[in-house]
Amino acid sequence: MEAAPDLSAVSALTLQVDLLQLPPEIPAPGAPALRGVLDRLFTHWLSLPDTVALVGCLAQKAKTSGGLAGCGMLPSMMMQGGANVPPLSPRSPRLARRPSGVGGGHSHRSASPLRPSTARAAKEIIPQFYFRDGRPPPYEQKRQCISGVEQLFTGHSNGLRIQEFRMVTRELCKIPSFFTTVLFAQIDKDNTGFVTREAFMDFWVNSNMMNMDTETQVFTILKQHDHDYLTKEDFKPLLRDLLDNHPGLEFLKSTPEFQERYAETVVYRIFYCLSRIGSGLLTLRELKRGNLLDALRHADDEEDINKVLRYFSYEHFYVIYCKFWELDTDHDFFIDKENLIKYGNHALTYRIVDRIFSEVPRKFTSKVAGKMCYEDFVHFILSEEDKSSVPSQDYWFKCIDLDGNNILTHNELQYFFEEQLHRMECMAQEPVLFEDILCQLVDMIGPEDDTFFTIKDYRRCKLSGHFFNVLFNLNKFMAFESRDPFLIRQMREEPSLTDWDRFARREYIRLAMEEDGEDASNASGDVWDESLESPF
């Protein structure tokens, strides 16, 4: 019979309290109250048959090997022992801390059974989000573009000439064909007169131009290389291409001087509508906010240029230029105060004309002090004939704002209405008290504060144009008060037209009839009066 194992051989084993995995609400085993309980539990565990067999085996190995390998081998031996010994459960993270009273201090986090030193969290791969030349196009889009390039350049080993390149601009680049000249020049930097397939691929595909939005594409094509804005000069190649290739402007080829005036007027209108800052420069943001590309596409598809009401209508140019010509009596291409006061059959007050020539709403580009040039007049007439547009609201708001504090007070409104009231009395019109007019203006605009008006109040109101007419345009004020039923019906039938569109159409019909009448008088032998000569 085998002798019972000597338990004294393991009496020196240190109790590893961590193996008990006590819940946190039980005090640390180092407390005196629990020490006796733990000792009894440990003694009971040693008296179990399975434990006796295990300890006996360990004691026998210790005698043959010359000593115990260490207390740290006990748990692993138990895990490798009989089937009656279950494995220990993983330690919970909240129990990972060792009690301060037991052991030799904190162990490193990597020593935790749940976080072996060899385990490392997988490194998260962040996809590239910045591309210097823009995000590369998808494969399918690039493949279609290359296929289109191959078709258009097939049979042209030396490259395409500028007229042949128009199809590339419109069909492949998907931008209006009037950009052909400037796009061709951007690619053909050596002025060879040809654009090869390789040169186009390098400019449009490899430089990632094809993946930009259309506004950014045309902005990049038009601007100078070292600029981040557009100037009026940058639009000249675009307008030259329009004049040379649009069928609706072919009749102007016989009068180059008026081709230049037409191009200038179009550019002035573009900057009037899009350049909100009024610096004479056009940014990419302003280009995106405008409708220039839509107007260019319309002009590219429409043979009648007069149907393109935004910017490019020749009839609109004709009205602007003829109105300027009528006021510029000495034809020095400048207008002074006495000239402008005659505008619209003396419709404007002297006070508002003084404010215009004080250059408060807009600095004149004229180089002659006290005089307005053609570009300044374009801004004036567009603001005067369509006071509901945003640029016009800004223009007239600055005129009325005498102290420049960005609000219009009742005193400022009364200052301008006083001259209106005097003119009404001179014309034997029934005078209207300012108090009554003020109540009407407040009801018309509906400001947030009845004691003053801000530019935001006019943005919300569709009748802002009538507000300004009450203050300084007597003819339009009286027309609004009379409520012409013909004009009301016209506005209802064509709601898409702006006030400027309606004015330009009326004036063009009037000017055309006057010119026809003058031609008839000439044919009958009447003396030609050079002072009434039309600029055309």
Coordinates of C-alpha atoms in Angstrom, one line a residue:
M1 CA 0.0 0.0 0.0
E2 CA 1.4 3.3 -1.1
A3 CA 2.1 5.7 1.7
A4 CA 0.1 8.9 1.9
P5 CA 1.8 11.9 0.5
D6 CA 3.5 14.3 2.8
L7 CA 1.4 17.5 2.6
S8 CA 4.1 19.4 4.4
A9 CA 6.0 19.5 1.1
V10 CA 3.5 21.9 -0.3
S11 CA 2.8 23.8 2.9
A12 CA 5.2 26.4 1.7
L13 CA 3.2 27.0 -1.4
T14 CA 1.9 30.6 -1.4
L15 CA -1.8 30.9 -1.9
Q16 CA -2.5 32.8 -5.2
V17 CA -5.6 34.8 -4.2
D18 CA -6.2 35.9 -7.8
L19 CA -7.2 32.3 -8.7
L20 CA -10.2 32.6 -6.4
Q21 CA -11.7 35.4 -8.6
L22 CA -13.7 36.9 -5.8
P23 CA -16.3 39.5 -6.8
P24 CA -15.4 43.2 -6.0
E25 CA -17.9 43.5 -3.2
I26 CA -15.9 40.9 -1.1
P27 CA -13.0 42.6 0.8
A28 CA -9.5 41.8 -0.2
P29 CA -8.3 38.4 1.2
G30 CA -5.6 40.1 3.1
A31 CA -8.1 41.4 5.7
P32 CA -7.7 39.6 9.1
A33 CA -11.3 38.6 9.2
L34 CA -11.0 36.5 6.1
R35 CA -7.6 35.0 6.6
G36 CA -8.8 32.1 8.8
V37 CA -11.7 31.3 6.4
L38 CA -9.3 31.1 3.5
D39 CA -6.9 28.9 5.4
R40 CA -9.7 26.5 6.2
L41 CA -10.9 26.4 2.6
F42 CA -7.4 25.8 1.4
T43 CA -7.0 22.9 3.9
H44 CA -10.3 21.4 2.8
W45 CA -9.1 21.6 -0.8
L46 CA -5.9 19.8 0.0
S47 CA -7.9 16.9 1.7
L48 CA -10.0 16.2 -1.5
P49 CA -9.1 12.9 -3.2
D50 CA -8.3 14.5 -6.5
T51 CA -6.1 17.1 -4.8
V52 CA -4.3 14.3 -2.8
A53 CA -3.5 12.5 -6.0
L54 CA -2.3 15.6 -7.7
V55 CA -0.2 16.7 -4.8
G56 CA 1.3 13.3 -4.4
C57 CA 2.3 13.3 -8.1
L58 CA 3.9 16.7 -7.7
A59 CA 5.8 15.6 -4.6
Q60 CA 7.1 12.6 -6.3
K61 CA 8.3 14.6 -9.2
A62 CA 9.9 17.1 -6.9
K63 CA 11.9 14.4 -5.2
T64 CA 13.2 13.0 -8.4
S65 CA 13.9 16.4 -10.1
G66 CA 15.5 18.0 -7.1
G67 CA 12.8 20.5 -6.1
L68 CA 9.6 22.2 -7.2
A69 CA 9.7 24.2 -10.4
G70 CA 7.9 27.0 -8.7
C71 CA 4.5 28.0 -7.6
G72 CA 3.7 29.4 -11.0
M73 CA 3.4 25.9 -12.5
L74 CA 0.6 24.8 -10.3
P75 CA -2.3 26.3 -12.4
S76 CA -0.9 24.9 -15.6
M77 CA -0.5 21.5 -14.1
M78 CA -4.0 21.6 -12.9
M79 CA -5.2 22.5 -16.4
Q80 CA -3.3 19.5 -17.8
G81 CA -4.4 17.2 -15.1
G82 CA -7.4 14.9 -14.9
A83 CA -10.7 15.4 -16.5
N84 CA -12.3 16.2 -13.1
V85 CA -10.4 19.5 -12.9
P86 CA -12.2 22.2 -15.0
P87 CA -10.2 25.0 -16.6
L88 CA -10.3 28.5 -15.1
S89 CA -12.6 31.1 -16.7
P90 CA -11.0 34.2 -18.2
R91 CA -10.6 37.0 -15.9
S92 CA -13.0 39.9 -16.2
P93 CA -11.5 43.3 -17.1
R94 CA -13.0 44.8 -14.0
L95 CA -11.2 42.3 -11.9
A96 CA -7.9 42.7 -13.7
R97 CA -6.4 44.9 -10.9
R98 CA -4.5 43.0 -8.2
P99 CA -5.2 44.1 -4.6
S100 CA -2.6 46.4 -3.3
G101 CA -2.0 44.1 -0.3
V102 CA -1.2 41.0 -2.3
G103 CA 1.6 40.3 -4.7
G104 CA 4.6 42.3 -5.8
G105 CA 2.9 45.4 -7.4
H106 CA 1.1 46.1 -10.6
S107 CA 1.8 44.1 -13.7
H108 CA 1.8 45.5 -17.2
R109 CA -1.5 45.5 -19.1
S110 CA 0.0 43.2 -21.7
A111 CA 0.4 40.5 -19.1
S112 CA -3.4 40.0 -18.8
P113 CA -4.6 36.6 -19.9
L114 CA -7.1 38.4 -22.2
R115 CA -4.5 40.6 -23.8
P116 CA -1.4 38.5 -24.6
S117 CA 1.7 40.5 -25.5
T118 CA 1.7 39.1 -29.0
A119 CA -1.8 40.4 -29.8
R120 CA -2.1 43.8 -31.3
A121 CA -5.1 45.7 -32.6
A122 CA -5.4 45.7 -36.3
K123 CA -4.3 49.1 -37.8
E124 CA -7.1 51.0 -39.4
I125 CA -6.4 52.0 -43.0
I126 CA -7.8 55.4 -43.8
P127 CA -8.5 55.8 -47.6
Q128 CA -6.9 58.8 -49.4
F129 CA -9.2 61.8 -49.3
Y130 CA -7.0 64.6 -50.7
F131 CA -5.9 64.6 -54.3
R132 CA -3.8 67.5 -55.6
D133 CA -5.4 67.5 -59.0
G134 CA -8.8 66.3 -57.9
R135 CA -10.2 62.8 -57.3
P136 CA -9.3 60.5 -60.2
P137 CA -12.3 59.7 -62.4
P138 CA -14.0 56.2 -62.2
Y139 CA -12.6 53.6 -64.5
E140 CA -15.8 53.4 -66.6
Q141 CA -15.9 57.2 -67.1
K142 CA -12.3 57.3 -68.1
R143 CA -12.7 54.4 -70.5
Q144 CA -15.7 56.1 -72.2
C145 CA -13.7 59.3 -72.6
I146 CA -10.7 57.5 -74.1
S147 CA -13.1 55.7 -76.5
G148 CA -14.6 59.1 -77.6
V149 CA -11.1 60.6 -78.1
E150 CA -10.1 57.7 -80.4
Q151 CA -13.2 58.2 -82.5
L152 CA -12.9 61.9 -82.9
F153 CA -9.1 61.8 -83.6
T154 CA -9.2 58.9 -86.0
G155 CA -7.9 59.9 -89.4
H156 CA -6.1 63.0 -88.0
S157 CA -2.6 61.8 -87.4
N158 CA -1.3 65.4 -87.3
G159 CA -4.1 66.6 -85.0
L160 CA -7.3 68.6 -85.3
R161 CA -7.6 72.2 -86.6
I162 CA -9.7 74.7 -84.6
Q163 CA -12.9 74.2 -86.6
E164 CA -12.6 70.4 -86.3
F165 CA -11.9 70.8 -82.6
R166 CA -15.4 72.4 -82.0
M167 CA -16.9 68.9 -82.0
V168 CA -14.5 67.9 -79.3
T169 CA -15.4 70.9 -77.1
R170 CA -19.2 70.3 -77.4
E171 CA -19.5 66.5 -77.6
L172 CA -16.6 65.2 -75.6
C173 CA -15.9 68.0 -73.1
K174 CA -19.6 68.7 -72.7
I175 CA -19.1 72.5 -72.5
P176 CA -20.6 75.1 -74.9
S177 CA -18.8 75.3 -78.2
F178 CA -17.9 79.0 -77.7
F179 CA -15.1 77.8 -75.4
T180 CA -13.4 76.2 -78.4
T181 CA -11.0 79.1 -79.1
V182 CA -9.7 79.5 -75.6
L183 CA -9.6 75.7 -75.0
F184 CA -7.6 75.2 -78.2
A185 CA -5.2 77.9 -77.2
Q186 CA -4.7 76.3 -73.7
I187 CA -3.7 73.0 -75.3
D188 CA -1.8 74.3 -78.3
K189 CA 0.7 76.3 -76.4
D190 CA 3.3 76.3 -79.2
N191 CA 0.7 77.8 -81.7
T192 CA 1.1 75.0 -84.2
G193 CA -2.5 75.3 -85.3
F194 CA -3.1 71.6 -84.4
V195 CA -4.2 69.8 -81.3
T196 CA -2.9 66.2 -81.3
R197 CA -4.5 63.3 -79.5
E198 CA -1.7 63.0 -77.0
A199 CA -1.8 66.7 -76.2
F200 CA -5.6 66.6 -75.6
M201 CA -5.2 63.4 -73.4
D202 CA -2.5 65.1 -71.3
F203 CA -4.6 68.2 -70.8
W204 CA -8.1 66.8 -70.3
V205 CA -7.6 63.3 -69.0
N206 CA -4.2 63.1 -67.3
S207 CA -4.5 66.4 -65.5
N208 CA -8.0 65.3 -64.3
M209 CA -9.9 68.1 -66.0
M210 CA -12.6 65.7 -67.0
N211 CA -13.5 64.9 -63.4
M212 CA -14.2 68.5 -62.4
D213 CA -17.7 70.0 -62.4
T214 CA -18.5 72.2 -65.4
E215 CA -18.1 75.5 -63.7
T216 CA -14.6 74.6 -62.4
Q217 CA -13.7 73.4 -65.9
V218 CA -14.6 76.7 -67.7
F219 CA -13.2 78.7 -64.8
T220 CA -9.8 76.9 -65.2
I221 CA -10.0 77.3 -69.0
L222 CA -10.7 81.0 -68.9
K223 CA -8.5 82.3 -66.1
Q224 CA -4.8 83.2 -66.2
H225 CA -2.5 80.5 -64.9
D226 CA -1.4 82.5 -61.8
H227 CA -4.8 83.9 -61.0
D228 CA -7.6 82.5 -58.8
Y229 CA -10.2 84.8 -60.4
L230 CA -11.5 86.0 -63.7
T231 CA -11.2 89.5 -65.2
K232 CA -13.1 91.2 -68.0
E233 CA -10.2 90.6 -70.3
D234 CA -10.5 86.8 -69.7
F235 CA -13.9 86.8 -71.4
K236 CA -12.7 88.4 -74.7
P237 CA -11.8 85.1 -76.4
L238 CA -15.2 83.7 -75.4
L239 CA -17.1 86.6 -76.9
R240 CA -15.0 86.7 -80.0
D241 CA -15.8 83.0 -80.6
L242 CA -19.5 83.8 -80.1
L243 CA -19.5 86.7 -82.5
D244 CA -17.6 84.7 -85.2
N245 CA -19.7 81.5 -85.0
H246 CA -23.3 82.3 -83.8
P247 CA -25.7 82.6 -86.7
G248 CA -27.8 85.2 -84.9
L249 CA -24.8 87.6 -84.8
E250 CA -23.6 87.1 -88.4
F251 CA -25.0 90.4 -89.5
L252 CA -22.7 92.3 -87.2
K253 CA -19.6 91.1 -89.1
S254 CA -19.9 94.1 -91.4
T255 CA -19.7 96.6 -88.4
P256 CA -16.7 95.6 -86.3
E257 CA -17.0 98.6 -84.1
F258 CA -20.4 97.5 -82.9
Q259 CA -19.1 93.9 -82.4
E260 CA -16.8 95.3 -79.9
R261 CA -19.5 97.3 -78.2
Y262 CA -21.8 94.3 -78.1
A263 CA -19.0 92.2 -76.5
E264 CA -18.3 94.9 -73.9
T265 CA -22.0 95.1 -73.0
V266 CA -22.3 91.4 -72.5
V267 CA -19.3 91.3 -70.2
Y268 CA -20.6 94.3 -68.2
R269 CA -23.9 92.5 -67.7
I270 CA -22.2 89.3 -66.6
F271 CA -20.1 91.2 -64.0
Y272 CA -23.2 93.2 -62.9
C273 CA -25.2 90.1 -62.1
L274 CA -22.4 87.8 -60.8
S275 CA -19.8 89.9 -59.1
R276 CA -21.5 90.8 -55.9
I277 CA -18.5 92.5 -54.3
G278 CA -18.1 94.8 -57.3
S279 CA -14.3 94.5 -57.4
G280 CA -14.2 93.9 -61.1
L281 CA -13.1 90.3 -60.4
L282 CA -15.1 87.1 -60.6
T283 CA -14.4 84.2 -58.3
L284 CA -15.2 80.5 -58.8
R285 CA -17.8 80.7 -56.1
E286 CA -19.6 83.6 -57.8
L287 CA -19.5 81.8 -61.1
K288 CA -21.1 78.7 -59.6
R289 CA -23.9 80.8 -58.0
G290 CA -24.8 82.4 -61.3
N291 CA -26.6 81.2 -64.4
L292 CA -23.9 82.1 -67.0
L293 CA -23.3 78.5 -68.2
D294 CA -27.1 77.9 -68.6
A295 CA -27.2 81.1 -70.8
L296 CA -24.2 79.9 -72.8
R297 CA -25.8 76.5 -73.4
H298 CA -29.0 78.2 -74.4
A299 CA -27.1 80.4 -76.9
D300 CA -25.3 77.3 -78.2
D301 CA -28.7 75.6 -79.0
E302 CA -30.7 78.7 -80.1
E303 CA -30.1 80.3 -83.5
D304 CA -32.1 83.4 -82.6
I305 CA -29.8 85.3 -80.2
N306 CA -32.6 87.6 -79.1
K307 CA -34.3 84.6 -77.4
V308 CA -31.4 84.3 -75.0
L309 CA -32.5 87.0 -72.6
R310 CA -29.8 86.4 -70.1
Y311 CA -26.7 88.5 -71.1
F312 CA -26.6 87.8 -74.8
S313 CA -29.7 89.3 -76.4
Y314 CA -28.7 91.7 -79.2
E315 CA -32.0 93.7 -78.7
H316 CA -31.0 94.3 -75.1
F317 CA -27.7 95.6 -76.2
Y318 CA -29.3 97.8 -78.8
V319 CA -31.6 99.4 -76.1
I320 CA -28.7 100.0 -73.7
Y321 CA -26.5 101.5 -76.3
C322 CA -29.2 103.7 -77.9
K323 CA -30.3 105.1 -74.5
F324 CA -26.7 106.0 -73.7
W325 CA -26.4 107.6 -77.2
E326 CA -29.5 109.7 -76.6
L327 CA -28.1 111.1 -73.3
D328 CA -24.6 111.6 -74.6
T329 CA -25.4 114.7 -76.7
D330 CA -21.8 115.6 -77.5
H331 CA -20.9 112.0 -78.2
D332 CA -17.7 112.0 -76.2
F333 CA -18.8 108.7 -74.6
F334 CA -19.3 110.4 -71.2
I335 CA -22.4 111.4 -69.3
D336 CA -22.6 114.1 -66.7
K337 CA -25.3 115.0 -64.2
E338 CA -27.2 117.3 -66.6
N339 CA -27.3 114.4 -69.1
L340 CA -28.5 111.8 -66.6
I341 CA -31.3 114.0 -65.2
K342 CA -33.0 113.8 -68.6
Y343 CA -33.2 110.0 -68.4
G344 CA -36.7 108.6 -68.7
N345 CA -38.2 112.0 -69.5
H346 CA -36.8 113.7 -66.4
A347 CA -38.1 110.9 -64.2
L348 CA -35.4 111.0 -61.5
T349 CA -35.0 113.6 -58.8
Y350 CA -31.9 115.8 -58.5
R351 CA -31.1 114.3 -55.0
I352 CA -30.9 110.8 -56.3
V353 CA -28.7 111.8 -59.2
D354 CA -26.4 113.6 -56.9
R355 CA -26.1 110.4 -54.8
I356 CA -25.2 108.4 -58.0
F357 CA -22.5 110.9 -59.0
S358 CA -21.1 110.9 -55.5
E359 CA -20.2 107.3 -56.4
V360 CA -21.8 106.0 -53.2
P361 CA -23.6 103.0 -54.7
R362 CA -20.7 102.1 -57.0
K363 CA -17.3 103.6 -57.8
F364 CA -17.1 104.9 -61.4
T365 CA -14.7 103.3 -63.8
S366 CA -14.6 106.5 -65.7
K367 CA -11.2 108.3 -65.8
V368 CA -12.9 111.7 -66.0
A369 CA -14.0 113.2 -62.7
G370 CA -17.7 114.0 -62.4
K371 CA -18.6 111.9 -65.5
M372 CA -20.1 108.5 -66.1
C373 CA -18.7 106.2 -68.8
Y374 CA -20.5 103.5 -70.7
E375 CA -19.8 100.8 -68.2
D376 CA -21.1 102.9 -65.4
F377 CA -24.2 103.6 -67.4
V378 CA -24.8 99.9 -68.0
H379 CA -24.9 99.3 -64.2
F380 CA -27.2 102.3 -63.8
I381 CA -29.8 101.3 -66.4
L382 CA -29.9 97.7 -65.3
S383 CA -30.5 98.9 -61.7
E384 CA -33.1 101.5 -62.7
E385 CA -35.2 99.3 -64.9
D386 CA -35.3 96.2 -62.6
K387 CA -35.3 97.2 -59.0
S388 CA -36.4 93.8 -57.8
S389 CA -33.0 92.2 -58.6
V390 CA -30.4 91.7 -55.9
P391 CA -27.7 94.0 -57.5
S392 CA -30.3 96.7 -58.0
Q393 CA -31.5 96.5 -54.4
D394 CA -27.9 96.9 -53.2
Y395 CA -27.4 99.8 -55.6
W396 CA -30.4 101.9 -54.5
F397 CA -30.2 100.9 -50.8
K398 CA -26.7 102.5 -50.7
C399 CA -28.1 105.6 -52.4
I400 CA -30.8 106.1 -49.8
D401 CA -28.5 105.2 -46.8
L402 CA -27.2 108.7 -46.2
D403 CA -25.1 107.9 -43.1
G404 CA -23.9 104.5 -44.3
N405 CA -25.1 102.6 -41.2
N406 CA -26.9 99.8 -43.3
I407 CA -30.4 100.8 -42.2
L408 CA -32.9 103.3 -43.7
T409 CA -34.5 105.5 -41.2
H410 CA -37.7 107.5 -41.6
N411 CA -35.7 110.7 -41.8
E412 CA -33.7 109.4 -44.8
L413 CA -36.9 108.4 -46.6
Q414 CA -38.4 111.8 -45.9
Y415 CA -35.3 113.6 -47.3
F416 CA -35.8 111.9 -50.7
F417 CA -39.6 112.1 -50.8
E418 CA -39.6 115.9 -50.2
E419 CA -38.4 116.5 -53.7
Q420 CA -41.0 114.1 -55.1
L421 CA -43.7 115.9 -53.2
H422 CA -42.5 119.3 -54.6
R423 CA -42.6 117.9 -58.2
M424 CA -46.1 116.6 -57.7
E425 CA -47.3 120.0 -56.6
C426 CA -45.6 121.6 -59.6
M427 CA -47.5 119.2 -61.8
A428 CA -50.8 120.1 -60.2
Q429 CA -51.0 116.6 -58.7
E430 CA -52.8 116.0 -55.4
P431 CA -50.0 116.0 -52.8
V432 CA -49.7 113.0 -50.5
L433 CA -48.5 113.5 -47.0
F434 CA -45.3 111.7 -46.0
E435 CA -47.0 110.1 -43.0
D436 CA -49.4 108.4 -45.4
I437 CA -46.6 107.4 -47.7
L438 CA -44.6 106.0 -44.8
C439 CA -47.6 103.8 -43.7
Q440 CA -47.9 102.5 -47.2
L441 CA -44.1 101.7 -47.4
V442 CA -44.2 99.8 -44.1
D443 CA -47.2 97.8 -45.2
M444 CA -45.5 97.1 -48.6
I445 CA -42.2 95.9 -47.2
G446 CA -43.2 94.5 -43.8
P447 CA -39.9 95.2 -42.0
E448 CA -39.0 93.3 -38.8
D449 CA -38.8 96.6 -37.0
D450 CA -41.2 99.4 -38.1
T451 CA -38.8 102.1 -37.2
F452 CA -36.3 101.3 -39.9
F453 CA -35.6 99.2 -43.0
T454 CA -32.7 96.8 -43.6
I455 CA -31.5 95.1 -46.8
K456 CA -32.9 91.8 -45.6
D457 CA -36.4 93.3 -45.5
Y458 CA -36.1 94.0 -49.3
R459 CA -34.8 90.5 -50.1
R460 CA -38.1 89.1 -48.7
C461 CA -40.4 91.5 -50.6
K462 CA -41.3 91.4 -54.3
L463 CA -42.4 95.0 -54.2
S464 CA -39.1 96.5 -53.3
G465 CA -38.9 98.2 -56.8
H466 CA -42.1 100.2 -56.1
F467 CA -40.6 101.2 -52.7
F468 CA -37.7 103.0 -54.4
N469 CA -39.9 104.5 -57.2
V470 CA -42.0 106.2 -54.6
L471 CA -38.9 108.0 -53.3
F472 CA -37.2 109.2 -56.4
N473 CA -38.9 108.2 -59.7
L474 CA -42.1 110.2 -60.2
N475 CA -43.2 108.6 -63.5
K476 CA -43.0 105.1 -62.2
F477 CA -44.6 106.1 -59.0
M478 CA -47.6 107.6 -60.8
A479 CA -47.9 104.6 -63.1
F480 CA -47.9 102.3 -60.1
E481 CA -50.7 104.4 -58.4
S482 CA -52.8 104.3 -61.5
R483 CA -52.5 100.5 -61.8
D484 CA -52.3 100.2 -65.6
P485 CA -54.5 97.1 -66.4
F486 CA -52.5 96.4 -69.5
L487 CA -49.2 96.1 -67.6
I488 CA -50.8 94.0 -64.9
R489 CA -52.2 91.6 -67.5
Q490 CA -48.8 91.5 -69.2
M491 CA -47.1 90.5 -66.0
R492 CA -49.6 87.7 -65.3
E493 CA -49.3 86.3 -68.8
E494 CA -45.5 86.2 -68.8
P495 CA -44.4 85.7 -65.2
S496 CA -41.0 84.4 -66.2
L497 CA -40.0 87.8 -67.6
T498 CA -38.2 90.3 -65.4
D499 CA -38.9 94.0 -65.3
W500 CA -35.8 94.5 -67.4
D501 CA -37.0 92.1 -70.0
R502 CA -40.3 93.9 -70.4
F503 CA -38.6 97.3 -70.5
A504 CA -36.1 96.2 -73.1
R505 CA -38.8 94.8 -75.3
R506 CA -40.9 97.9 -75.2
E507 CA -38.0 100.2 -75.8
Y508 CA -36.7 98.1 -78.7
I509 CA -40.0 98.3 -80.4
R510 CA -40.1 102.1 -79.9
L511 CA -36.6 102.6 -81.2
A512 CA -37.2 100.4 -84.2
M513 CA -40.3 102.3 -85.1
E514 CA -38.5 105.6 -84.7
E515 CA -35.7 104.4 -87.0
D516 CA -38.2 103.2 -89.6
G517 CA -39.8 106.5 -89.5
E518 CA -36.5 108.3 -90.0
D519 CA -35.7 106.1 -92.9
A520 CA -39.1 106.9 -94.5
S521 CA -38.5 110.6 -94.0
N522 CA -35.1 110.3 -95.7
A523 CA -36.7 108.5 -98.6
S524 CA -39.2 111.4 -99.0
G525 CA -36.4 113.9 -99.3
D526 CA -36.5 115.4 -95.8
V527 CA -33.4 117.0 -94.4
W528 CA -31.4 114.6 -92.2
D529 CA -30.9 115.9 -88.7
E530 CA -27.5 114.7 -87.5
S531 CA -28.4 115.3 -83.8
L532 CA -31.0 112.5 -84.1
E533 CA -28.7 110.2 -86.0
S534 CA -29.0 106.6 -84.7
P535 CA -25.7 104.9 -83.8
F536 CA -26.6 102.2 -86.2

